[in-house]
MMTF fields as JSON, N, C-alpha, C and O atoms, coordinates in Angstrom:
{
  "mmtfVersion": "1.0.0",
  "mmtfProducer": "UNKNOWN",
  "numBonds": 523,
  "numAtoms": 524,
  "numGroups": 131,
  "numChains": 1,
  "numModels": 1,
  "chainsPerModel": [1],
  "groupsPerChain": [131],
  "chainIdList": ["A"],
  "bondAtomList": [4, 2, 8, 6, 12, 10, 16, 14, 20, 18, 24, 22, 28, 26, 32, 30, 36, 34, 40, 38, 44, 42, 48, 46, 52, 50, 56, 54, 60, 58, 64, 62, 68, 66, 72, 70, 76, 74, 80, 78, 84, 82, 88, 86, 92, 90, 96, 94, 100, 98, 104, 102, 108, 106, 112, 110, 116, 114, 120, 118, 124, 122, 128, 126, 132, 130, 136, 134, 140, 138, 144, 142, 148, 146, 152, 150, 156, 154, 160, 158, 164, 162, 168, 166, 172, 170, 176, 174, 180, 178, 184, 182, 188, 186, 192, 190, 196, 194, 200, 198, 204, 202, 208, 206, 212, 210, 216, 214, 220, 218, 224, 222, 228, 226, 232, 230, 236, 234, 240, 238, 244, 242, 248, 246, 252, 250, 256, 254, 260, 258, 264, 262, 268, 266, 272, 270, 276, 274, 280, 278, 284, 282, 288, 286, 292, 290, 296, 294, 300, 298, 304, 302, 308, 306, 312, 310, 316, 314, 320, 318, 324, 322, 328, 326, 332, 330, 336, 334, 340, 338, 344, 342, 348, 346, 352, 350, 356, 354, 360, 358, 364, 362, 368, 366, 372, 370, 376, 374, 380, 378, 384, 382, 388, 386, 392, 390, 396, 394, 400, 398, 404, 402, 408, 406, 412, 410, 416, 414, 420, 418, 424, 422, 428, 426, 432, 430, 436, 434, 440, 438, 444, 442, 448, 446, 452, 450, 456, 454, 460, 458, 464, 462, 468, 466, 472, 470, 476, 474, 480, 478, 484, 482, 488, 486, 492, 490, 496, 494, 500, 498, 504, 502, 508, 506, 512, 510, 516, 514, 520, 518],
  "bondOrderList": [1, 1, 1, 1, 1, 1, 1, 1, 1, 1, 1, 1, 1, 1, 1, 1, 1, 1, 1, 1, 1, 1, 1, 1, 1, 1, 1, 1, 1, 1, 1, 1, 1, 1, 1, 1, 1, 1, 1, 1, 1, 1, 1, 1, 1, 1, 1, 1, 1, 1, 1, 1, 1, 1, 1, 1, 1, 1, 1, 1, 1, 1, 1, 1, 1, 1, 1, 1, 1, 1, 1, 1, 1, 1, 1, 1, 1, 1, 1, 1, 1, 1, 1, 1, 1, 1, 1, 1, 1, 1, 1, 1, 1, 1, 1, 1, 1, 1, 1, 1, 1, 1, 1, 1, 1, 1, 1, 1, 1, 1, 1, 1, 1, 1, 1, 1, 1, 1, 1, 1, 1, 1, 1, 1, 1, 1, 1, 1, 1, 1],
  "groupList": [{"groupName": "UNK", "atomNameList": ["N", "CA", "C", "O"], "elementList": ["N", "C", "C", "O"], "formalChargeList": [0, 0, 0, 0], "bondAtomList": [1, 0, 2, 1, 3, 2], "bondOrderList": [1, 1, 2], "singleLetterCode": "X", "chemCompType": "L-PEPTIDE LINKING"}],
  "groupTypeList": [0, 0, 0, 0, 0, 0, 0, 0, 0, 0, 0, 0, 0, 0, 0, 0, 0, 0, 0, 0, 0, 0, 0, 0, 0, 0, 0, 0, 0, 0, 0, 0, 0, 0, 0, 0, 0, 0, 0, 0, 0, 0, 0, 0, 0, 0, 0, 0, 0, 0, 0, 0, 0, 0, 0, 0, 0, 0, 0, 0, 0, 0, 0, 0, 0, 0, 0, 0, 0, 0, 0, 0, 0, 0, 0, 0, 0, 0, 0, 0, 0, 0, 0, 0, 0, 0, 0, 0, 0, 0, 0, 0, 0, 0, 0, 0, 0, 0, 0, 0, 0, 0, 0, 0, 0, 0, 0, 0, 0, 0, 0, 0, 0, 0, 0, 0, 0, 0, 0, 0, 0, 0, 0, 0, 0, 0, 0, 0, 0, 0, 0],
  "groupIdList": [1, 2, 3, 4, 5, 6, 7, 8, 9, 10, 11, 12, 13, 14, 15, 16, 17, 18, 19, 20, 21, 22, 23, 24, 25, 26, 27, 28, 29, 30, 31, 32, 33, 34, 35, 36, 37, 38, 39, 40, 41, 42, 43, 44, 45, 46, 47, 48, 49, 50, 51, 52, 53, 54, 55, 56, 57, 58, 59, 60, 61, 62, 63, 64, 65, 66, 67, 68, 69, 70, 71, 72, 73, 74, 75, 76, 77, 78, 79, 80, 81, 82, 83, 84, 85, 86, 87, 88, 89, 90, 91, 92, 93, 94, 95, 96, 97, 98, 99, 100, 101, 102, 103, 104, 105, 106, 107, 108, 109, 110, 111, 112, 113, 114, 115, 116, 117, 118, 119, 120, 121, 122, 123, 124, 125, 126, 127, 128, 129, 130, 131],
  "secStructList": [7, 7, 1, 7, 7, 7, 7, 7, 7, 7, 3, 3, 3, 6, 6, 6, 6, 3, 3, 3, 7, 1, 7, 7, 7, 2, 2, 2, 2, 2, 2, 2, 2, 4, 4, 4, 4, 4, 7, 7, 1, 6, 6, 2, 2, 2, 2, 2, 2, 2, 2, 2, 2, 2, 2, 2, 1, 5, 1, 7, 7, 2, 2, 2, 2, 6, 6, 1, 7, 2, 2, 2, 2, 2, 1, 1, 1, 2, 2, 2, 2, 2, 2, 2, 2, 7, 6, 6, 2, 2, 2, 2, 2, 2, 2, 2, 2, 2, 6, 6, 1, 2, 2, 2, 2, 2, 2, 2, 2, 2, 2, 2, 6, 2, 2, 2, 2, 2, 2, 2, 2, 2, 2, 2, 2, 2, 2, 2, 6, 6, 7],
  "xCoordList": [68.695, 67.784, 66.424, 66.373, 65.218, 63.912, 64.032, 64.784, 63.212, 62.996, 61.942, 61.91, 60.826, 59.883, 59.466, 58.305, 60.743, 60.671, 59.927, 60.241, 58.681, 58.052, 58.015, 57.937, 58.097, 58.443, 57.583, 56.944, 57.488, 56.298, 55.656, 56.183, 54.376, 52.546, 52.665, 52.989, 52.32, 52.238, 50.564, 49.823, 50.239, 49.327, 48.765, 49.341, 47.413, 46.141, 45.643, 45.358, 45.711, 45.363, 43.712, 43.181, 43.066, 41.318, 40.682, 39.8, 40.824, 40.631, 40.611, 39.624, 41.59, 41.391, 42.099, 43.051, 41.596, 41.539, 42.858, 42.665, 44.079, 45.083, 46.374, 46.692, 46.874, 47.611, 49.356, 49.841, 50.238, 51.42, 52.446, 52.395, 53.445, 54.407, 55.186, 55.469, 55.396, 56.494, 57.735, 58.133, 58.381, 59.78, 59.841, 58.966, 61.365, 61.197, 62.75, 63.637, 62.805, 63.942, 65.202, 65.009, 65.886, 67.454, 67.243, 67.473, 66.786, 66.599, 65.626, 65.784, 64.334, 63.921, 64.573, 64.725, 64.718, 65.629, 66.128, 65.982, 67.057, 68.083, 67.346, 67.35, 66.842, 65.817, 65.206, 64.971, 64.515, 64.489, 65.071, 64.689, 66.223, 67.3, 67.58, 67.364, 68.152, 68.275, 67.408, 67.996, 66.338, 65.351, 65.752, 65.588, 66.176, 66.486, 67.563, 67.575, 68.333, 69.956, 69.272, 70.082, 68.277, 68.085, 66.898, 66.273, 66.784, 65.679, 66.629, 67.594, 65.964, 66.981, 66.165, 66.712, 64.777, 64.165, 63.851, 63.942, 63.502, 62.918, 61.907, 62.011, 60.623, 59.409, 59.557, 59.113, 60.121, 60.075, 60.448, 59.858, 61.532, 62.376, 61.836, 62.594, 60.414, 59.784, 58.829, 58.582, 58.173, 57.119, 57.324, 56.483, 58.646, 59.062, 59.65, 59.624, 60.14, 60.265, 59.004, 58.795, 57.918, 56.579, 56.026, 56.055, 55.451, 55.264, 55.921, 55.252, 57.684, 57.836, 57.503, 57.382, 57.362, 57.335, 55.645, 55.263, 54.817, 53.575, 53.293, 52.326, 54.019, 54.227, 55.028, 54.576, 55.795, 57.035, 56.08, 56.325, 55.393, 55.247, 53.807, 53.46, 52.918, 51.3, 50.93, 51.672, 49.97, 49.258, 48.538, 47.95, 48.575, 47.896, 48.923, 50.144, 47.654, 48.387, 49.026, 48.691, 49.887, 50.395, 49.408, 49.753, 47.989, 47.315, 46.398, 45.931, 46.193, 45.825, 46.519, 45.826, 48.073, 48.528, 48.15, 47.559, 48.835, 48.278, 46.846, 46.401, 46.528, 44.908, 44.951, 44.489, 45.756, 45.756, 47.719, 48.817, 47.043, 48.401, 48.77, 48.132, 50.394, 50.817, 49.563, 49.094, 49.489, 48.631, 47.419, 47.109, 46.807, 45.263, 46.213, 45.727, 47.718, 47.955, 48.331, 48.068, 49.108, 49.43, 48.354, 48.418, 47.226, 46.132, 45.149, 44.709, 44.715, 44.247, 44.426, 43.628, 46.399, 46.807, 47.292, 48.091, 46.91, 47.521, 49.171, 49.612, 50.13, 51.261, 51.799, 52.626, 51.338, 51.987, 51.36, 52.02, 50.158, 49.949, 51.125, 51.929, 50.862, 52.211, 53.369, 53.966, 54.035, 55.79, 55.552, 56.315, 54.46, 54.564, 54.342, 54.323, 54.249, 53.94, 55.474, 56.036, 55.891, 57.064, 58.359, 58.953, 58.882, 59.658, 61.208, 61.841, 61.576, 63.078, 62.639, 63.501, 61.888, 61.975, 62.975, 63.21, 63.488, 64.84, 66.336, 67.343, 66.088, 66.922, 67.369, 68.442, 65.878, 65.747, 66.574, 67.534, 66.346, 66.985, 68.341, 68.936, 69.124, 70.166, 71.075, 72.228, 70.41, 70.827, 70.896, 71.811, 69.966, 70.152, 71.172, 71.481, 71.458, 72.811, 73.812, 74.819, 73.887, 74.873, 75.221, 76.377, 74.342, 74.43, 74.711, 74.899, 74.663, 74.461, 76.03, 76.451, 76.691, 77.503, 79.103, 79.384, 80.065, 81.271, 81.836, 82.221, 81.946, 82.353, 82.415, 83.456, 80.853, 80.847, 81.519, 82.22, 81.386, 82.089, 83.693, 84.456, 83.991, 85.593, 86.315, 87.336, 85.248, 85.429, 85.588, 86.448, 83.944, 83.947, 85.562, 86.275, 85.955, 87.238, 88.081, 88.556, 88.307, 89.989, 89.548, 90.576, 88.44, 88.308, 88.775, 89.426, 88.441, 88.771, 89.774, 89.84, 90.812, 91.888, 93.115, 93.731, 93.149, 93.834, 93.989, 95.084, 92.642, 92.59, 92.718, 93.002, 92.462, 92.534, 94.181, 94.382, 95.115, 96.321, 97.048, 98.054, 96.678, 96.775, 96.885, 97.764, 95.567, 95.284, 96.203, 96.445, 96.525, 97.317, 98.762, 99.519, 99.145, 100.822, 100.818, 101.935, 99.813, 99.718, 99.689, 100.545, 98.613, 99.037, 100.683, 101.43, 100.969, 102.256, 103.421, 104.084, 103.251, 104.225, 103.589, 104.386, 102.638, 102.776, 103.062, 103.495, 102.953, 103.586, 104.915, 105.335, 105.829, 106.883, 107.553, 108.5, 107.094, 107.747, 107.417, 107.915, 106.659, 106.146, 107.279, 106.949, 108.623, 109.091, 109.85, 110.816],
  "yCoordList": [103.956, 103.829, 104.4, 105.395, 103.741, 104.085, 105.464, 105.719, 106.554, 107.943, 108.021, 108.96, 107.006, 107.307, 106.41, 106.381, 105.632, 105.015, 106.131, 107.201, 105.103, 105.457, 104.663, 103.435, 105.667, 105.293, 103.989, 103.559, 103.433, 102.218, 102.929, 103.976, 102.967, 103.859, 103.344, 102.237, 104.442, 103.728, 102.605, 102.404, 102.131, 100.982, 101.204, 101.449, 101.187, 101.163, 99.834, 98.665, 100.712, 99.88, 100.058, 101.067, 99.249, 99.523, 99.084, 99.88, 98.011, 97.848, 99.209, 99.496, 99.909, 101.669, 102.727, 103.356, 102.929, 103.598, 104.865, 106.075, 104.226, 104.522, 104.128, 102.959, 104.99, 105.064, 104.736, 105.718, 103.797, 103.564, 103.364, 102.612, 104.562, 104.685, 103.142, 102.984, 102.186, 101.522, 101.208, 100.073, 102.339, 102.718, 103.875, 104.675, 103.73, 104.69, 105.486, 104.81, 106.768, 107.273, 106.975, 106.359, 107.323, 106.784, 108.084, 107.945, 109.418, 110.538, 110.625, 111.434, 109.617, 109.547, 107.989, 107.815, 107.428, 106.503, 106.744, 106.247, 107.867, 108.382, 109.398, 109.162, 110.216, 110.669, 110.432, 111.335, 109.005, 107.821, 107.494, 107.661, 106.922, 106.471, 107.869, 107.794, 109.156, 109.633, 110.042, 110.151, 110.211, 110.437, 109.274, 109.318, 108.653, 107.441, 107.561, 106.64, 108.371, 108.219, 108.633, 108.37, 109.112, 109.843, 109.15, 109.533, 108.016, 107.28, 106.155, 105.815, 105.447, 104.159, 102.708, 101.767, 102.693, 101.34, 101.392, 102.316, 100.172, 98.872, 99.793, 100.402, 99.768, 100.381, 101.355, 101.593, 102.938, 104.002, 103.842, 104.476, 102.888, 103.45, 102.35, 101.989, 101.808, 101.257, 101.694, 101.567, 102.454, 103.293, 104.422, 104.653, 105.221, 106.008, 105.674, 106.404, 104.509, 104.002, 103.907, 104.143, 103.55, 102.818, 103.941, 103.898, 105.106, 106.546, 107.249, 107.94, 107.08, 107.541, 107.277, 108.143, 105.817, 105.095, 105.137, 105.221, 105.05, 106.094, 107.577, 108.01, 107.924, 109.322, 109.519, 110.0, 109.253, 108.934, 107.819, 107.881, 107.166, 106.054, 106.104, 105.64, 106.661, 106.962, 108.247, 109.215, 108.313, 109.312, 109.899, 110.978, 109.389, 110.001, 111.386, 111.53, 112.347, 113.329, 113.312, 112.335, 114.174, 114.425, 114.632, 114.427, 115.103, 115.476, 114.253, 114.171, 113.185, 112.176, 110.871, 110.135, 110.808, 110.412, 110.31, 109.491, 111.781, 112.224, 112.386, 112.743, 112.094, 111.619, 110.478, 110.515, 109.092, 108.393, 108.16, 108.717, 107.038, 106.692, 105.623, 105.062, 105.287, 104.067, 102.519, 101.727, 102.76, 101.078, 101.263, 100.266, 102.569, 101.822, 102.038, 101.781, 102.55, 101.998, 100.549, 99.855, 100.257, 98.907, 97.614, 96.402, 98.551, 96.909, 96.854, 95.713, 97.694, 97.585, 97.168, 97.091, 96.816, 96.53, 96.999, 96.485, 98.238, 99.641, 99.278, 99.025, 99.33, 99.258, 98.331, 98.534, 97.09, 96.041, 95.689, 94.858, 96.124, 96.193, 97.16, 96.78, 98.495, 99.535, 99.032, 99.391, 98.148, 97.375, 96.459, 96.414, 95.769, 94.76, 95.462, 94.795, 96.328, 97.05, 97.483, 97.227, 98.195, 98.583, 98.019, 97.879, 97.638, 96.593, 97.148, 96.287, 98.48, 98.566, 98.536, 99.074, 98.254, 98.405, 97.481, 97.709, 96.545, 96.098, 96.835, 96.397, 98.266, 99.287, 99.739, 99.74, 100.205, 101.106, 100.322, 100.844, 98.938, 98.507, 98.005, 97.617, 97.825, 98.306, 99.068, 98.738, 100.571, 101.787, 101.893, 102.557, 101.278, 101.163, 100.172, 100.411, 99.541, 98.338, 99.037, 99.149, 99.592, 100.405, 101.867, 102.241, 102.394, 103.347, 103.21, 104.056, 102.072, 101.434, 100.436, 99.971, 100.174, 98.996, 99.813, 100.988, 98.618, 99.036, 99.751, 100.888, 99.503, 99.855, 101.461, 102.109, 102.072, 103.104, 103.943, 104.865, 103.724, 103.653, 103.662, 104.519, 102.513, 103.148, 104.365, 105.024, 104.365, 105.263, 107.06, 107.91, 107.054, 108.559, 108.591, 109.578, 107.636, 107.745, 108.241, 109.375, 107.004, 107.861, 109.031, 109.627, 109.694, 111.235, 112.06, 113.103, 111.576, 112.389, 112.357, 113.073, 111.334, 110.648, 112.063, 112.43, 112.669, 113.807, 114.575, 114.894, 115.223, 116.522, 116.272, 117.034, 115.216, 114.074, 114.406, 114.84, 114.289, 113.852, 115.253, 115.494, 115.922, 117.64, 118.213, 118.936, 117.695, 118.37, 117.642, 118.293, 116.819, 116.054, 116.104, 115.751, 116.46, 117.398, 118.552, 119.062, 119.366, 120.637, 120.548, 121.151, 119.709, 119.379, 119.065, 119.746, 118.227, 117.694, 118.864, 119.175, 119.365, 120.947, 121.752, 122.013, 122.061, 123.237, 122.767, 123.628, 121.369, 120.376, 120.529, 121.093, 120.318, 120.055, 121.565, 121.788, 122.376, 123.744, 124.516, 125.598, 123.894, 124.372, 123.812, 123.588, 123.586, 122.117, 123.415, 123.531],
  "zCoordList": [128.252, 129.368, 128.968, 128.245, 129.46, 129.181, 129.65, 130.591, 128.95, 129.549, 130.381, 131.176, 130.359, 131.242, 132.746, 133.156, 133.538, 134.501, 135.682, 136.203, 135.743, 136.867, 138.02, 137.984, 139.551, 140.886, 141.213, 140.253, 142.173, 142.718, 142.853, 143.228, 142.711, 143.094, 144.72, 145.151, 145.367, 146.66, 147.084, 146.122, 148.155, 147.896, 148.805, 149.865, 148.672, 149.645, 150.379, 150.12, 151.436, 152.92, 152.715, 153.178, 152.146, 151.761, 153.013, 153.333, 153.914, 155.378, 156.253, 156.932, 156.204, 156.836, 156.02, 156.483, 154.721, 154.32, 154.236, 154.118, 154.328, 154.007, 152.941, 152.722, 152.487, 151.609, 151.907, 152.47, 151.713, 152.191, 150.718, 149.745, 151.199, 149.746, 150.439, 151.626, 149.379, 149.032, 149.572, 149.833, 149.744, 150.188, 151.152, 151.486, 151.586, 152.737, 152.042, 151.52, 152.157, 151.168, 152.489, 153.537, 152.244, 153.121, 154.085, 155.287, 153.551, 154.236, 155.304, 156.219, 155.234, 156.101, 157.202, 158.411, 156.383, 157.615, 158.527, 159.644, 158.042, 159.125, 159.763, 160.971, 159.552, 160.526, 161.268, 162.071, 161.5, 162.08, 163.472, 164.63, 162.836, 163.263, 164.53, 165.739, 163.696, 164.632, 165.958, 167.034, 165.886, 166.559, 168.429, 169.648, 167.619, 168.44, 169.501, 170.317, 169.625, 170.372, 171.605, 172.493, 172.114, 173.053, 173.824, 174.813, 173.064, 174.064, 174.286, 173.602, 175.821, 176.479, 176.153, 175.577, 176.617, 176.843, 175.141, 174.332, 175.018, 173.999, 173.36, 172.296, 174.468, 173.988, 173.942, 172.819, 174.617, 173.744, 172.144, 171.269, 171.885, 171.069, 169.956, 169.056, 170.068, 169.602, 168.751, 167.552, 170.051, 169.682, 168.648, 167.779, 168.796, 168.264, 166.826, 165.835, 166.936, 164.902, 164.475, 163.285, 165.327, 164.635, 164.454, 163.224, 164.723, 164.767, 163.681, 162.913, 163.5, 162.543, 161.055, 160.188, 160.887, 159.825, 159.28, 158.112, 160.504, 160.105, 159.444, 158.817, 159.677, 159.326, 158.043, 157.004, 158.167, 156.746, 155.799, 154.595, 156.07, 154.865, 154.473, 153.386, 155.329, 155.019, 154.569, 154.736, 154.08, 153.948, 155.277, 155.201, 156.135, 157.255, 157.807, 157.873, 158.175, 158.75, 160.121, 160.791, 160.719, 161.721, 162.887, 164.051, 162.494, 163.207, 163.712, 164.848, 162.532, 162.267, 163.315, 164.017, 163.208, 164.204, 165.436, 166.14, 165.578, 167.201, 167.871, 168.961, 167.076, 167.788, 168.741, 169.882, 167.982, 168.701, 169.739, 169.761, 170.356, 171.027, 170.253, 169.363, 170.891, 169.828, 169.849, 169.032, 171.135, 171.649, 170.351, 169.699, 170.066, 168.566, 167.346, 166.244, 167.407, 166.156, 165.845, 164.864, 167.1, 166.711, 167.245, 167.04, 168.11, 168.482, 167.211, 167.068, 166.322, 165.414, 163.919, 162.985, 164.088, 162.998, 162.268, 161.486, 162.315, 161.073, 160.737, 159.616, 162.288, 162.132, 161.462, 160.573, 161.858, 160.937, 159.647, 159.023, 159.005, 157.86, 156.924, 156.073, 157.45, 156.949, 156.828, 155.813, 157.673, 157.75, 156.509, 155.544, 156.638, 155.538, 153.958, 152.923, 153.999, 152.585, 152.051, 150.986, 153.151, 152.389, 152.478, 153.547, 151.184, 150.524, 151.586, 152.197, 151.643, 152.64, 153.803, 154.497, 154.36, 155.93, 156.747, 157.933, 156.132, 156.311, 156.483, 157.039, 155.724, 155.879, 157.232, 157.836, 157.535, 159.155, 159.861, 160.429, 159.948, 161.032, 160.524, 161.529, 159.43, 159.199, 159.593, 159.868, 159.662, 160.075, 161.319, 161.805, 162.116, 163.132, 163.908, 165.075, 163.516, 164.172, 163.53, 164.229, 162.34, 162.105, 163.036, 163.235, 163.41, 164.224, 165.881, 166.755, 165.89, 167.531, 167.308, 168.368, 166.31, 166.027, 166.288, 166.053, 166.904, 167.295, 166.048, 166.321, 165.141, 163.89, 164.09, 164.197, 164.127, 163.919, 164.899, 164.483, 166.25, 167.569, 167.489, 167.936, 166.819, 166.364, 165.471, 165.672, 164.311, 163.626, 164.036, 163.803, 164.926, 165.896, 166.639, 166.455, 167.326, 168.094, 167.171, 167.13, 166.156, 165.482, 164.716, 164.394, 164.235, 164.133, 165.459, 165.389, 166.429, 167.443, 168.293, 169.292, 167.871, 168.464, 168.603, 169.604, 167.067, 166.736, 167.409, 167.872, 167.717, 168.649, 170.322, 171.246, 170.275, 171.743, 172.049, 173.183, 171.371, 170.979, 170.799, 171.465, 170.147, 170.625, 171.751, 172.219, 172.292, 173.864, 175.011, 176.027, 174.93, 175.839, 175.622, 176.526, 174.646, 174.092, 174.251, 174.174, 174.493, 175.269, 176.53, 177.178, 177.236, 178.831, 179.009, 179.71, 178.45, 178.56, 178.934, 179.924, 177.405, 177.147, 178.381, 179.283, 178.5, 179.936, 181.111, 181.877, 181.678, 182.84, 182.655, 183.665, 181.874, 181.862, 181.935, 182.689, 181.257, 181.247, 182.716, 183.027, 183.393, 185.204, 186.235, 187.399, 185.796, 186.836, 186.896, 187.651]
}
């Protein structure tokens, strides 16, 4: 293997003067992602990927962000220039149907089926030993 593989350079947004890495690491995905369980509608949980993925994928600061609201990031373009730059953003939402998907939903259950299954053979045993 080559010893000197270097990462993608991330790529300038020369229109406004921002900088957007390439990729998004799996660590921030799910960070992402999680951020998410706790909002209900469309557009929060809109706003809140598009915000993160600003933050995670630009050079712009936090402070930089919050200057504005989501509406001048995305009426000016910024946002969807940034999505189109980076090559996984197909991921996020991956993670997300995965995180939202029956699959995973079954899985949490039979982890918890056990102790589920415990507790209800203990109800059982102290019902029956009360007669």
């Amino acid at each position: 293997m080559k010893e000197n593989i270097k990462a993608f350079e991330s790529v300038e947004l020369e229109d406004y003067g921002i900088r957007v890495n390439r990729y998004l690491t799996y660590s921030q995905i799910q960070s992402i992602v999680d951020g998410l369980k706790k909002l209900d509608s469309w557009a929060e949980r809109q706003q809140s990927i598009d915000m993160c993925v600003l933050y995670f994928a630009t050079d712009l600061t936090k402070e930089e962000i919050e200057a504005h609201d989501h509406d001048y990031w995305l009426q000016t373009g910024i946002i969807e220039e940034v999505y189109d730059m980076i090559e996984n953003i197909s991921q996020l939402y991956d993670a997300i149907k995965y995180e939202e998907s029956l699959q995973k939903s079954i899985t949490q259950i039979a982890r918890e089926l056990p102790r589920f299954s415990n507790k209800v053979d203990e109800v059982m045993k102290n019902a029956s030993s009360k007669k």
